[in-house]
mmCIF file of N, CA and C in Angstrom:
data_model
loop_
_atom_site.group_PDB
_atom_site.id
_atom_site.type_symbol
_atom_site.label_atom_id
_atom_site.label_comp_id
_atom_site.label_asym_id
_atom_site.label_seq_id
_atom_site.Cartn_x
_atom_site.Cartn_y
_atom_site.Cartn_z
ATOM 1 N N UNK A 1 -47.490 81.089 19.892
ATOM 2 C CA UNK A 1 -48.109 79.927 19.328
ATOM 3 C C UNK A 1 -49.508 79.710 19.923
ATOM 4 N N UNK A 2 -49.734 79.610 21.296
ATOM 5 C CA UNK A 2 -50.629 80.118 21.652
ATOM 6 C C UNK A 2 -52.077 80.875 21.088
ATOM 7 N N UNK A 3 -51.588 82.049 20.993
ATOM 8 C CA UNK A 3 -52.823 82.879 20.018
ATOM 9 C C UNK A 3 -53.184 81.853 18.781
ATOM 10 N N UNK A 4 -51.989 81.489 17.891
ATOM 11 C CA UNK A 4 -52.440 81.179 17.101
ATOM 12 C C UNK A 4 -53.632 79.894 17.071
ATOM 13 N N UNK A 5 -52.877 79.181 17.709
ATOM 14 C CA UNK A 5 -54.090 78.187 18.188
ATOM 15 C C UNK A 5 -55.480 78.298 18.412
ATOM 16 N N UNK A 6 -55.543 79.732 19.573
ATOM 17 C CA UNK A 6 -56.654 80.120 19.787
ATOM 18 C C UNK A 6 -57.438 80.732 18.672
ATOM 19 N N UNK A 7 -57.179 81.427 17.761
ATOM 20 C CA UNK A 7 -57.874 81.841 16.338
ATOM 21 C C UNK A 7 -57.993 81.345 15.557
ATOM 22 N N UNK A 8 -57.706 79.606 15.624
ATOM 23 C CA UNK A 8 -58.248 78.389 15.392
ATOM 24 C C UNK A 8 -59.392 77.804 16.033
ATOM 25 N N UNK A 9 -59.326 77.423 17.280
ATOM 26 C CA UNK A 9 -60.045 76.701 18.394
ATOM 27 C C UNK A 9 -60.021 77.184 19.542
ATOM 28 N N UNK A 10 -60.628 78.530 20.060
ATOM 29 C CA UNK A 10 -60.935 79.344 20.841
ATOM 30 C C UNK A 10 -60.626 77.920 22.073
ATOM 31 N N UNK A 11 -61.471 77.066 21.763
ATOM 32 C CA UNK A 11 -61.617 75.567 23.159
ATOM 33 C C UNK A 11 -60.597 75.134 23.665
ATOM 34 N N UNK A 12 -59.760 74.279 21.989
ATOM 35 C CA UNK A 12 -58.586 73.692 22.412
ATOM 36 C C UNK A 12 -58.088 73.575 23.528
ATOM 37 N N UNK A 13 -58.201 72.374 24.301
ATOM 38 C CA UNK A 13 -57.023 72.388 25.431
ATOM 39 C C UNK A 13 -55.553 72.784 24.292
ATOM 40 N N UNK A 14 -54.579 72.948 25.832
ATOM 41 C CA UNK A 14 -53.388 73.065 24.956
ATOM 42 C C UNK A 14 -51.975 72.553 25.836
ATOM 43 N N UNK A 15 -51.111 72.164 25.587
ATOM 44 C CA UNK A 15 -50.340 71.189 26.251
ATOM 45 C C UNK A 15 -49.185 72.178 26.025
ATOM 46 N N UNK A 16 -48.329 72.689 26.772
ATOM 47 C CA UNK A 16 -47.155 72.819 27.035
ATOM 48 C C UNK A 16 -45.978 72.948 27.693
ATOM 49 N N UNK A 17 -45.099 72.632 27.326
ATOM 50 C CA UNK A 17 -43.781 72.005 28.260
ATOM 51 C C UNK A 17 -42.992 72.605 28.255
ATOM 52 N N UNK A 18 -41.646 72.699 29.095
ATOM 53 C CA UNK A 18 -40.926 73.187 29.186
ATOM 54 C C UNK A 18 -39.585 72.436 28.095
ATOM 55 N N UNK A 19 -38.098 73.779 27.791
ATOM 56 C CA UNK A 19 -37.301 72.663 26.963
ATOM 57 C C UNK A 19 -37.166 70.855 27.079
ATOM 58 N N UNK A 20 -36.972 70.445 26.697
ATOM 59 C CA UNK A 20 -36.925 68.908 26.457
ATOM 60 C C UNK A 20 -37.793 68.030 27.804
ATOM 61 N N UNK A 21 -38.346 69.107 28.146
ATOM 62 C CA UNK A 21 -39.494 68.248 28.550
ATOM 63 C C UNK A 21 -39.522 67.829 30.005
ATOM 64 N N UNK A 22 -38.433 68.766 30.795
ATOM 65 C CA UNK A 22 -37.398 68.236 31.867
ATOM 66 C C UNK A 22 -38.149 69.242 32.782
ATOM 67 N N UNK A 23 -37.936 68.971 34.379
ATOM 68 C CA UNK A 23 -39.026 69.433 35.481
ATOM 69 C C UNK A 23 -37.975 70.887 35.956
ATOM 70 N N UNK A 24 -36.440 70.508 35.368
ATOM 71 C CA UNK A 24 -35.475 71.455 35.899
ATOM 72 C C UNK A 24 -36.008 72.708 35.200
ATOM 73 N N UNK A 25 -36.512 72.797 33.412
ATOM 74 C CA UNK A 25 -36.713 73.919 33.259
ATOM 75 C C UNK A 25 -37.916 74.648 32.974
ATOM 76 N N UNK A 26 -38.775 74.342 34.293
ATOM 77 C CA UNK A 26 -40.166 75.505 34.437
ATOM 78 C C UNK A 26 -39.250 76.684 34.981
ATOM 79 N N UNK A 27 -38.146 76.822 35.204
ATOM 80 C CA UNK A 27 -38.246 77.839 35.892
ATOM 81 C C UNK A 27 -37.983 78.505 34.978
ATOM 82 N N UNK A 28 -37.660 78.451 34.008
ATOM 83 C CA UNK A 28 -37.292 79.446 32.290
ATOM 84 C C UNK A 28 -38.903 79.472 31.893
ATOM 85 N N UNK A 29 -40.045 78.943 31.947
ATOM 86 C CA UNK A 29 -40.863 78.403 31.402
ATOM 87 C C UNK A 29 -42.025 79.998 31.934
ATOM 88 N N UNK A 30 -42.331 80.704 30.797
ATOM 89 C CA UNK A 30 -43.579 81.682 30.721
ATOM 90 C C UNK A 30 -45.021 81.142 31.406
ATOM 91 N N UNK A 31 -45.184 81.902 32.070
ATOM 92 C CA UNK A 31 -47.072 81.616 32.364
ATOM 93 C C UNK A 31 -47.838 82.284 31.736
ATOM 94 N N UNK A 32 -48.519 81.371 30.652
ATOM 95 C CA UNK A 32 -49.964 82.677 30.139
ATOM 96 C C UNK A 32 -51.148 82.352 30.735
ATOM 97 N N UNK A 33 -51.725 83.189 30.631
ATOM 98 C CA UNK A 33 -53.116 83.697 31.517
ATOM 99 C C UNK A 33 -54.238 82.999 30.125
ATOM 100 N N UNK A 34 -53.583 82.356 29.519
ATOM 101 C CA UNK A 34 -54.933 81.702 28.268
ATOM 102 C C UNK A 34 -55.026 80.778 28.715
ATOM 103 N N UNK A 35 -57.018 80.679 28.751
ATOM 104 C CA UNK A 35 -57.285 79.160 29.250
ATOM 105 C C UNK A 35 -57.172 78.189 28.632
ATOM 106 N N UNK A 36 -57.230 77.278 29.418
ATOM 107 C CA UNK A 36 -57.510 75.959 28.811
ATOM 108 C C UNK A 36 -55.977 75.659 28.437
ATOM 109 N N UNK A 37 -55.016 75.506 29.786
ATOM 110 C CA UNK A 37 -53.506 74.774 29.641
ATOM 111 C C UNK A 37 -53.220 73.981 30.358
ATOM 112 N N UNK A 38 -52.501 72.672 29.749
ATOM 113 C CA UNK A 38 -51.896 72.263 31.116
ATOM 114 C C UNK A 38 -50.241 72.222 30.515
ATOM 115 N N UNK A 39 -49.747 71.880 31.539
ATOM 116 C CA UNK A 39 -48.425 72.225 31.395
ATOM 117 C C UNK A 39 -47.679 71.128 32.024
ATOM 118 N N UNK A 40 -46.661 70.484 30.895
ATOM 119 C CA UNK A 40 -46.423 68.774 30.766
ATOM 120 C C UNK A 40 -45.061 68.777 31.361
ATOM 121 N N UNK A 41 -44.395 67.702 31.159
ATOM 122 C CA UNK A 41 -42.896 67.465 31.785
ATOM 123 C C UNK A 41 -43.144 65.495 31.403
ATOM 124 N N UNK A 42 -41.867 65.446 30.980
ATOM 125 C CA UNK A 42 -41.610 63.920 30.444
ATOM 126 C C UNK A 42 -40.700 63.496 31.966
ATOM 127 N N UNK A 43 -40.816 62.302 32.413
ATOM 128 C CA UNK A 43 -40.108 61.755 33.803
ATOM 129 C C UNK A 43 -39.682 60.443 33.381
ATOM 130 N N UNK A 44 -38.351 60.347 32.994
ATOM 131 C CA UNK A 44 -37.773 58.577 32.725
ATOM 132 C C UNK A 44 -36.527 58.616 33.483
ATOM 133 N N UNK A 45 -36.582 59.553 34.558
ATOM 134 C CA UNK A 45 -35.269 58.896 35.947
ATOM 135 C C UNK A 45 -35.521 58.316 36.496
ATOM 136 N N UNK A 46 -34.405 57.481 36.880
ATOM 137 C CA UNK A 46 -33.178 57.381 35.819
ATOM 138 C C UNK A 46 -33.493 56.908 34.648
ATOM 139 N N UNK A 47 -32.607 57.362 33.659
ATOM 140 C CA UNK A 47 -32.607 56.251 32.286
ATOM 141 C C UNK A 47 -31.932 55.050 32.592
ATOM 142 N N UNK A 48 -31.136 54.710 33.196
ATOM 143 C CA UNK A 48 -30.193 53.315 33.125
ATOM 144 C C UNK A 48 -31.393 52.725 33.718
ATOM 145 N N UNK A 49 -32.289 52.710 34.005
ATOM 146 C CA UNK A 49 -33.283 51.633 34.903
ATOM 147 C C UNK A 49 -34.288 51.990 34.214
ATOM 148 N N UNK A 50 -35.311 53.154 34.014
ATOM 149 C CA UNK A 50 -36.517 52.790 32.840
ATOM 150 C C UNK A 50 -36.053 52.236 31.484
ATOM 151 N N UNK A 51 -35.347 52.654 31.255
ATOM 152 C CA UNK A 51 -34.818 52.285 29.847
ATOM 153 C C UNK A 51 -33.777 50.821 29.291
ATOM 154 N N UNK A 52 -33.780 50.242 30.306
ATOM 155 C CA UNK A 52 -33.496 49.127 30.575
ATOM 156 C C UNK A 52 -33.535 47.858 29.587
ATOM 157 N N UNK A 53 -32.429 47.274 28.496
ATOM 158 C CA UNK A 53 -33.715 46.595 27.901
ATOM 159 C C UNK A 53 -33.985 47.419 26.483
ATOM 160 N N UNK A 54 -33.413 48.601 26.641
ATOM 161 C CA UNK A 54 -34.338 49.273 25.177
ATOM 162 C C UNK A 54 -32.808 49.200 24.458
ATOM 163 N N UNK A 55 -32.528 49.066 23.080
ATOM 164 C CA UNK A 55 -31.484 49.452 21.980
ATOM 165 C C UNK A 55 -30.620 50.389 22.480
ATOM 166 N N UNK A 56 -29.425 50.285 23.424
ATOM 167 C CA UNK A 56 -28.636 51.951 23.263
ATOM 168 C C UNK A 56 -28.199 51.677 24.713
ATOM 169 N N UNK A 57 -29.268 51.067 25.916
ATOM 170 C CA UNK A 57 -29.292 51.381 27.741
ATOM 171 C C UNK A 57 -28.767 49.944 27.790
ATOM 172 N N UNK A 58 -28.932 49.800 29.058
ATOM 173 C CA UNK A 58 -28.320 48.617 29.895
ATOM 174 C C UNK A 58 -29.231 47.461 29.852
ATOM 175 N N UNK A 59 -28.784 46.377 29.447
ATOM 176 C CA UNK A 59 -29.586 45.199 29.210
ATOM 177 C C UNK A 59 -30.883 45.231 30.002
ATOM 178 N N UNK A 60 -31.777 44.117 30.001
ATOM 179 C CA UNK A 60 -32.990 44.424 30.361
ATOM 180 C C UNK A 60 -32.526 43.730 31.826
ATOM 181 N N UNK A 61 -33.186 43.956 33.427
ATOM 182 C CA UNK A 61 -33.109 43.380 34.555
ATOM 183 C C UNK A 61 -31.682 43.587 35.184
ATOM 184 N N UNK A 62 -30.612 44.565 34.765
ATOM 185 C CA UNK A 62 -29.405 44.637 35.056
ATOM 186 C C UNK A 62 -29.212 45.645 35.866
ATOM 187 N N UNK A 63 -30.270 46.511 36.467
ATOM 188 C CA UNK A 63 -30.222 48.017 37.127
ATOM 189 C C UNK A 63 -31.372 47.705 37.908
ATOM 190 N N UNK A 64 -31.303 47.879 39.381
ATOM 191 C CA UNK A 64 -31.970 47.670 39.739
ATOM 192 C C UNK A 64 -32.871 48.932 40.869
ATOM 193 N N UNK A 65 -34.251 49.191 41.392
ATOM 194 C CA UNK A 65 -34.431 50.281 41.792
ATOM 195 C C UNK A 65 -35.528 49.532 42.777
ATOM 196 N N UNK A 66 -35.154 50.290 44.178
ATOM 197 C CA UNK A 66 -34.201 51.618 44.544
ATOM 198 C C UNK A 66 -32.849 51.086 44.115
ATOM 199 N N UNK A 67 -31.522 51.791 43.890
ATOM 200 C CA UNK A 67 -30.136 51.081 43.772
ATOM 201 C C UNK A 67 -29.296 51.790 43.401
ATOM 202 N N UNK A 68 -27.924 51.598 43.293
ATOM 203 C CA UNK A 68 -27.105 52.559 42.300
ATOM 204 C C UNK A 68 -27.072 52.252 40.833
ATOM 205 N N UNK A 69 -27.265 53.446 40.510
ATOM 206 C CA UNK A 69 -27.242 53.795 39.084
ATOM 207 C C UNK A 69 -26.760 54.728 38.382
ATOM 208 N N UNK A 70 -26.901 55.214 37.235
ATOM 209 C CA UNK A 70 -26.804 56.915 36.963
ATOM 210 C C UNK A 70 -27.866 57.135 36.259
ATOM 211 N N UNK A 71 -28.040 58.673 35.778
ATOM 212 C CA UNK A 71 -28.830 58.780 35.140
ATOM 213 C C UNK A 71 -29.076 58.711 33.967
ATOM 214 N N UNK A 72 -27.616 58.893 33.060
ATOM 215 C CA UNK A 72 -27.224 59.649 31.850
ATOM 216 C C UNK A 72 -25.757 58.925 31.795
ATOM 217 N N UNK A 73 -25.776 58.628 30.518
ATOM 218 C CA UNK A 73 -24.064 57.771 30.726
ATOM 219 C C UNK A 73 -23.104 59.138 30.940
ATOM 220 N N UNK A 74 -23.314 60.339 30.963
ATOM 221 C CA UNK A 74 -22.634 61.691 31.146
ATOM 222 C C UNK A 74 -22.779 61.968 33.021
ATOM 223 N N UNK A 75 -23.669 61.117 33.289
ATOM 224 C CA UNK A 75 -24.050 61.719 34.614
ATOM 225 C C UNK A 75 -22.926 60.495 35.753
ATOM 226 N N UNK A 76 -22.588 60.725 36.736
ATOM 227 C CA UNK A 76 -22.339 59.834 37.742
ATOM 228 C C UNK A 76 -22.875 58.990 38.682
ATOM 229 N N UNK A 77 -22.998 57.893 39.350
ATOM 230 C CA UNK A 77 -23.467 57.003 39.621
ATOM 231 C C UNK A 77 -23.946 57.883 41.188
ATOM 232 N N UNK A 78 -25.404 57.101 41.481
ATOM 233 C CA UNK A 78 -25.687 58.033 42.690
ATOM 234 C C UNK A 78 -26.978 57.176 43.348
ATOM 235 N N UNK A 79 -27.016 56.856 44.761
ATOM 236 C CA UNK A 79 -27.793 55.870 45.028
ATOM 237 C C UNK A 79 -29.656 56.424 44.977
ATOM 238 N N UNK A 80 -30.244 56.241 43.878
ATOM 239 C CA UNK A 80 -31.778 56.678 43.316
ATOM 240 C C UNK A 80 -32.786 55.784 44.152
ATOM 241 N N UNK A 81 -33.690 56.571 44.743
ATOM 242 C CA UNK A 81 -34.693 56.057 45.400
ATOM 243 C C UNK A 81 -36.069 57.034 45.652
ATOM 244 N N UNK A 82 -36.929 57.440 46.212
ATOM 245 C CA UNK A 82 -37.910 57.875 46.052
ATOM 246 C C UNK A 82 -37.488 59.080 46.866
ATOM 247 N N UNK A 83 -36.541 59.435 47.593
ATOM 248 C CA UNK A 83 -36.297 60.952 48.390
ATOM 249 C C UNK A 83 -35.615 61.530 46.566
ATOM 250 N N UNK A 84 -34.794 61.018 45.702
ATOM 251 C CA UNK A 84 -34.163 61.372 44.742
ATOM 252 C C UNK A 84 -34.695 61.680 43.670
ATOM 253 N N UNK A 85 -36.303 60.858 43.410
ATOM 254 C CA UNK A 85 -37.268 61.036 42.412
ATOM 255 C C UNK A 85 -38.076 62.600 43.277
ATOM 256 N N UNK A 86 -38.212 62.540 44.394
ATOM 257 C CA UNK A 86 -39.088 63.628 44.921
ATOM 258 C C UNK A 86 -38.338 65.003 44.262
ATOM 259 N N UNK A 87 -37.028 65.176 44.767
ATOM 260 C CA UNK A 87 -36.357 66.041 44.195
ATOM 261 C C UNK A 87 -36.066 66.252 42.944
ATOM 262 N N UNK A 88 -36.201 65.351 42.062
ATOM 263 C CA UNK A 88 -36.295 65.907 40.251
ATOM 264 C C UNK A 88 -37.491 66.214 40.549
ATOM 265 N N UNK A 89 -38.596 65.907 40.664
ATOM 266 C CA UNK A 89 -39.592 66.504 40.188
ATOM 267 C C UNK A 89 -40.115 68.018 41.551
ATOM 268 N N UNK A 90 -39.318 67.733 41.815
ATOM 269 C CA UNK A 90 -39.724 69.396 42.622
ATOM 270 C C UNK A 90 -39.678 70.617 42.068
ATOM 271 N N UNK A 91 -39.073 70.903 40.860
ATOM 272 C CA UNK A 91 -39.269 71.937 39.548
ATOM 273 C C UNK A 91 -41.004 71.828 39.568
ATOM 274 N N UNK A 92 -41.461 70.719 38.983
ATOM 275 C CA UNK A 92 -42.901 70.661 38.546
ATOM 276 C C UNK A 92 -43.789 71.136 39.713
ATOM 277 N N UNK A 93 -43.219 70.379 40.672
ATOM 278 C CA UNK A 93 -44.378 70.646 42.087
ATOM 279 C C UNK A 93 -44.372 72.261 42.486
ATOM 280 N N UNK A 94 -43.163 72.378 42.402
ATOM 281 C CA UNK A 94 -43.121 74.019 42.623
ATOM 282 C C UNK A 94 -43.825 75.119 41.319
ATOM 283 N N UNK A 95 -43.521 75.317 40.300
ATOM 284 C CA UNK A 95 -44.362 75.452 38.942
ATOM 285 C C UNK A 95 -45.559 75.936 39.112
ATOM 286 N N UNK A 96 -46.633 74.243 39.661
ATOM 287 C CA UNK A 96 -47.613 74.273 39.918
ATOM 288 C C UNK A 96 -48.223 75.026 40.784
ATOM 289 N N UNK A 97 -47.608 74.968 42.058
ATOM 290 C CA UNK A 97 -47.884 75.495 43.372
ATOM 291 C C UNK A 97 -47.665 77.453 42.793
ATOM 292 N N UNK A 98 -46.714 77.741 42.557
ATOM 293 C CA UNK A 98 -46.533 79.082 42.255
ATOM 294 C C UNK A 98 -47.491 79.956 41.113
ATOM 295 N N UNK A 99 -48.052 79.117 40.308
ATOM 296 C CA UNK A 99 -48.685 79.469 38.996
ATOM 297 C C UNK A 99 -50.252 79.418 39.742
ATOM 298 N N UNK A 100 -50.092 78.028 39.913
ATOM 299 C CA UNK A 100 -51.782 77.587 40.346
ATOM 300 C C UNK A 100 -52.303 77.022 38.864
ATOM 301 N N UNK A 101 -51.200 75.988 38.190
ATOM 302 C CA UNK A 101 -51.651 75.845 36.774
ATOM 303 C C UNK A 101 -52.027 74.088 36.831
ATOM 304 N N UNK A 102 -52.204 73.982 36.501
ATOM 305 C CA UNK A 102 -52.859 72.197 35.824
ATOM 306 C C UNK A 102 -51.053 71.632 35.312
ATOM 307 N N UNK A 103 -50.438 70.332 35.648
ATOM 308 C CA UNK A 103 -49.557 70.029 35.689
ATOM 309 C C UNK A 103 -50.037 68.758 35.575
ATOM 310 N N UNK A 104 -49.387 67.973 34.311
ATOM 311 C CA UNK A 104 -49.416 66.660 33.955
ATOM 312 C C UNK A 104 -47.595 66.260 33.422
ATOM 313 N N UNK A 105 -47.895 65.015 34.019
ATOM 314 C CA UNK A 105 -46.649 64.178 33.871
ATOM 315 C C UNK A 105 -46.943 63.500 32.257
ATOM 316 N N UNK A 106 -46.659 63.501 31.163
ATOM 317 C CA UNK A 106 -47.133 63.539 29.811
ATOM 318 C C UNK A 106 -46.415 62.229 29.366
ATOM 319 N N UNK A 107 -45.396 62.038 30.062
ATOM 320 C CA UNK A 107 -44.483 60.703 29.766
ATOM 321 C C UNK A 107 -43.801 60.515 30.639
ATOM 322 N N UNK A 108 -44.274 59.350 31.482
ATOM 323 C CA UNK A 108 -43.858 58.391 32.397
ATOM 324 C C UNK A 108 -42.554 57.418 32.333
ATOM 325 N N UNK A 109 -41.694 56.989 32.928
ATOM 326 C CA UNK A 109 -42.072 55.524 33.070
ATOM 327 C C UNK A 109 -42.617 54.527 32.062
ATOM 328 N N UNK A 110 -42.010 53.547 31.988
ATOM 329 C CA UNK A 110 -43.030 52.221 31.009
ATOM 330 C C UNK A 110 -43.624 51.646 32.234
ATOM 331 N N UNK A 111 -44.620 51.167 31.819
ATOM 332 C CA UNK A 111 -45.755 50.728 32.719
ATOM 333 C C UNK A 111 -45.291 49.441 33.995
ATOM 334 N N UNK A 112 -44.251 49.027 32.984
ATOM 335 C CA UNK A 112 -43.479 47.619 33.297
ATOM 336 C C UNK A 112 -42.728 48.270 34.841
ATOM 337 N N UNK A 113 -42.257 49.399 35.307
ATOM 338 C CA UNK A 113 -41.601 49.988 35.776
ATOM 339 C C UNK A 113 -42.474 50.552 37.533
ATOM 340 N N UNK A 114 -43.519 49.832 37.686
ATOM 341 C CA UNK A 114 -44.445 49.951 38.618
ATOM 342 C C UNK A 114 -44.080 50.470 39.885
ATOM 343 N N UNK A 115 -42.994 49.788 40.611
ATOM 344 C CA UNK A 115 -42.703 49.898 41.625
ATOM 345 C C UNK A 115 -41.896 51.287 42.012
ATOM 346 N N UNK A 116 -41.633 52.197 40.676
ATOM 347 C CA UNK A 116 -40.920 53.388 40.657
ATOM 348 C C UNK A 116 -41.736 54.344 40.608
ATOM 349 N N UNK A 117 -42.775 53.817 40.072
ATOM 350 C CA UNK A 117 -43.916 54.707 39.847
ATOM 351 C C UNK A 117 -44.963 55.378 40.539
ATOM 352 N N UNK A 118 -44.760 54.849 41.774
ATOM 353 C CA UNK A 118 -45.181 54.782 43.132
ATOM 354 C C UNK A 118 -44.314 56.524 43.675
ATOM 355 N N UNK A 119 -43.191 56.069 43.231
ATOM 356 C CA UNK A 119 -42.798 57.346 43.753
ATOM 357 C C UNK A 119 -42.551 58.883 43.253
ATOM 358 N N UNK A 120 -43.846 58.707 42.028
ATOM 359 C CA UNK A 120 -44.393 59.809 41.075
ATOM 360 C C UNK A 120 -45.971 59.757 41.623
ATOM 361 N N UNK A 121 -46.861 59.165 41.688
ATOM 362 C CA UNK A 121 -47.661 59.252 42.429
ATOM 363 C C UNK A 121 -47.984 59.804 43.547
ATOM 364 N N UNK A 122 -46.972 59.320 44.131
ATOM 365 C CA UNK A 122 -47.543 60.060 45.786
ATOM 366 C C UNK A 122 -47.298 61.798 45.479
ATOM 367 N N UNK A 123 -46.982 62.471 44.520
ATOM 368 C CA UNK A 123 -46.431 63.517 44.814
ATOM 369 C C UNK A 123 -47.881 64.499 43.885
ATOM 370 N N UNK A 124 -49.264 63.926 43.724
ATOM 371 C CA UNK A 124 -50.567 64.252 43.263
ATOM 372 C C UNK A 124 -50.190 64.944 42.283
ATOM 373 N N UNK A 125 -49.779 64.585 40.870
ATOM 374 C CA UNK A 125 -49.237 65.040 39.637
ATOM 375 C C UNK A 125 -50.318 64.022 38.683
ATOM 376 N N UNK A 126 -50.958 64.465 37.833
ATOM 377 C CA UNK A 126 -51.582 63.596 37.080
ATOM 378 C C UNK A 126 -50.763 62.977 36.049
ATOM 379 N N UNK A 127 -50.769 61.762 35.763
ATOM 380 C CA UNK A 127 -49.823 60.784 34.860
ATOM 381 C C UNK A 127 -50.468 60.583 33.990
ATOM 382 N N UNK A 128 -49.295 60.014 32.777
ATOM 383 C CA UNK A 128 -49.567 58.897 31.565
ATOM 384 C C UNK A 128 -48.409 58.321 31.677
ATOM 385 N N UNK A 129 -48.458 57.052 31.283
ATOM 386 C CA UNK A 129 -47.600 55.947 30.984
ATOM 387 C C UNK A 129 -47.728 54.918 30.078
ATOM 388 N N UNK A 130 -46.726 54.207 29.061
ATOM 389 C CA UNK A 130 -46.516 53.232 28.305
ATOM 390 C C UNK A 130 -46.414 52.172 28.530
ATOM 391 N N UNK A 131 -46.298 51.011 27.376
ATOM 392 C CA UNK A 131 -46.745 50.374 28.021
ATOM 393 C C UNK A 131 -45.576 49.513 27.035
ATOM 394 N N UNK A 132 -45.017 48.940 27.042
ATOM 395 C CA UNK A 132 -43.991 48.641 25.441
ATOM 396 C C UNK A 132 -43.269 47.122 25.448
ATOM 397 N N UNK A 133 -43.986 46.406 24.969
ATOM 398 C CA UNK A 133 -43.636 44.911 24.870
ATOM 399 C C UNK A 133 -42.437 44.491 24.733
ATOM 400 N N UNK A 134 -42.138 43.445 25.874
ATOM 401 C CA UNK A 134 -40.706 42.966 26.175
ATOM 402 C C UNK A 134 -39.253 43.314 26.924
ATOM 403 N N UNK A 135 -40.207 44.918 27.633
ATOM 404 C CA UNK A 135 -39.440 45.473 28.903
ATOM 405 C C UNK A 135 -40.265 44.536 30.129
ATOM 406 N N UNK A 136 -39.654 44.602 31.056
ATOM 407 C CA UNK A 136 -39.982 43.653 32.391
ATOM 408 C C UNK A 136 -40.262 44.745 33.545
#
């Protein structure tokens, strides 16, 4: 897909991620040597606490972080805090470090979610985040 792009827009940046977007699978994830990439990963751990509040998750203000939670109504309850966020995203940090590639966090967090966010930051990953009226 790649090429093709490029025999479009030689320039094009170009954004790509690994399956569903998750930090677990760079390690399946190809390196090409074509410039102009960065290479994304979506971060909403846990869901019971970003997602808080949204149609489907746990009412809004009912999960609290750092705290116990889970991640995934499939997943088991496990006490989440910023040693636990370091380690999901250690796929990405490693990625980066091994490739030497440009690594963006492409979907955050809702903005509302600040104090978690702190512990995606410190780990020098460039972010985006939402922003979505009537989460807290």
């Amino acid at each position: 897909m790649i090429d093709a792009i490029r025999a479009e827009d030689p320039e094009r940046w170009i954004i790509v991620e690994p399956i569903q977007g998750d930090t677990r699978n760079f390690v399946d994830l190809s390196v090409s040597s074509a410039p102009n990439l960065i290479y994304s990963f979506h971060f909403y751990s846990p869901h019971f606490f970003t997602l808080q509040g949204v149609a489907g998750w746990p009412p809004a203000q009912s999960v609290a972080y750092p705290g116990v939670t889970r991640d995934t109504q499939f997943q088991p309850e496990i006490y989440w805090d910023k040693s636990v966020l370091d380690q999901r995203l250690q796929g990405a940090i490693n990625f980066r470090n091994a490739h030497n590639v440009r690594v963006l966090c492409g979907e955050l967090v809702p903005m509302s979610r600040r104090r978690m966010m702190l512990g995606v930051a410190g780990r020098l990953i460039s972010s985006t985040f939402w922003r979505r009226t009537g989460l807290i």
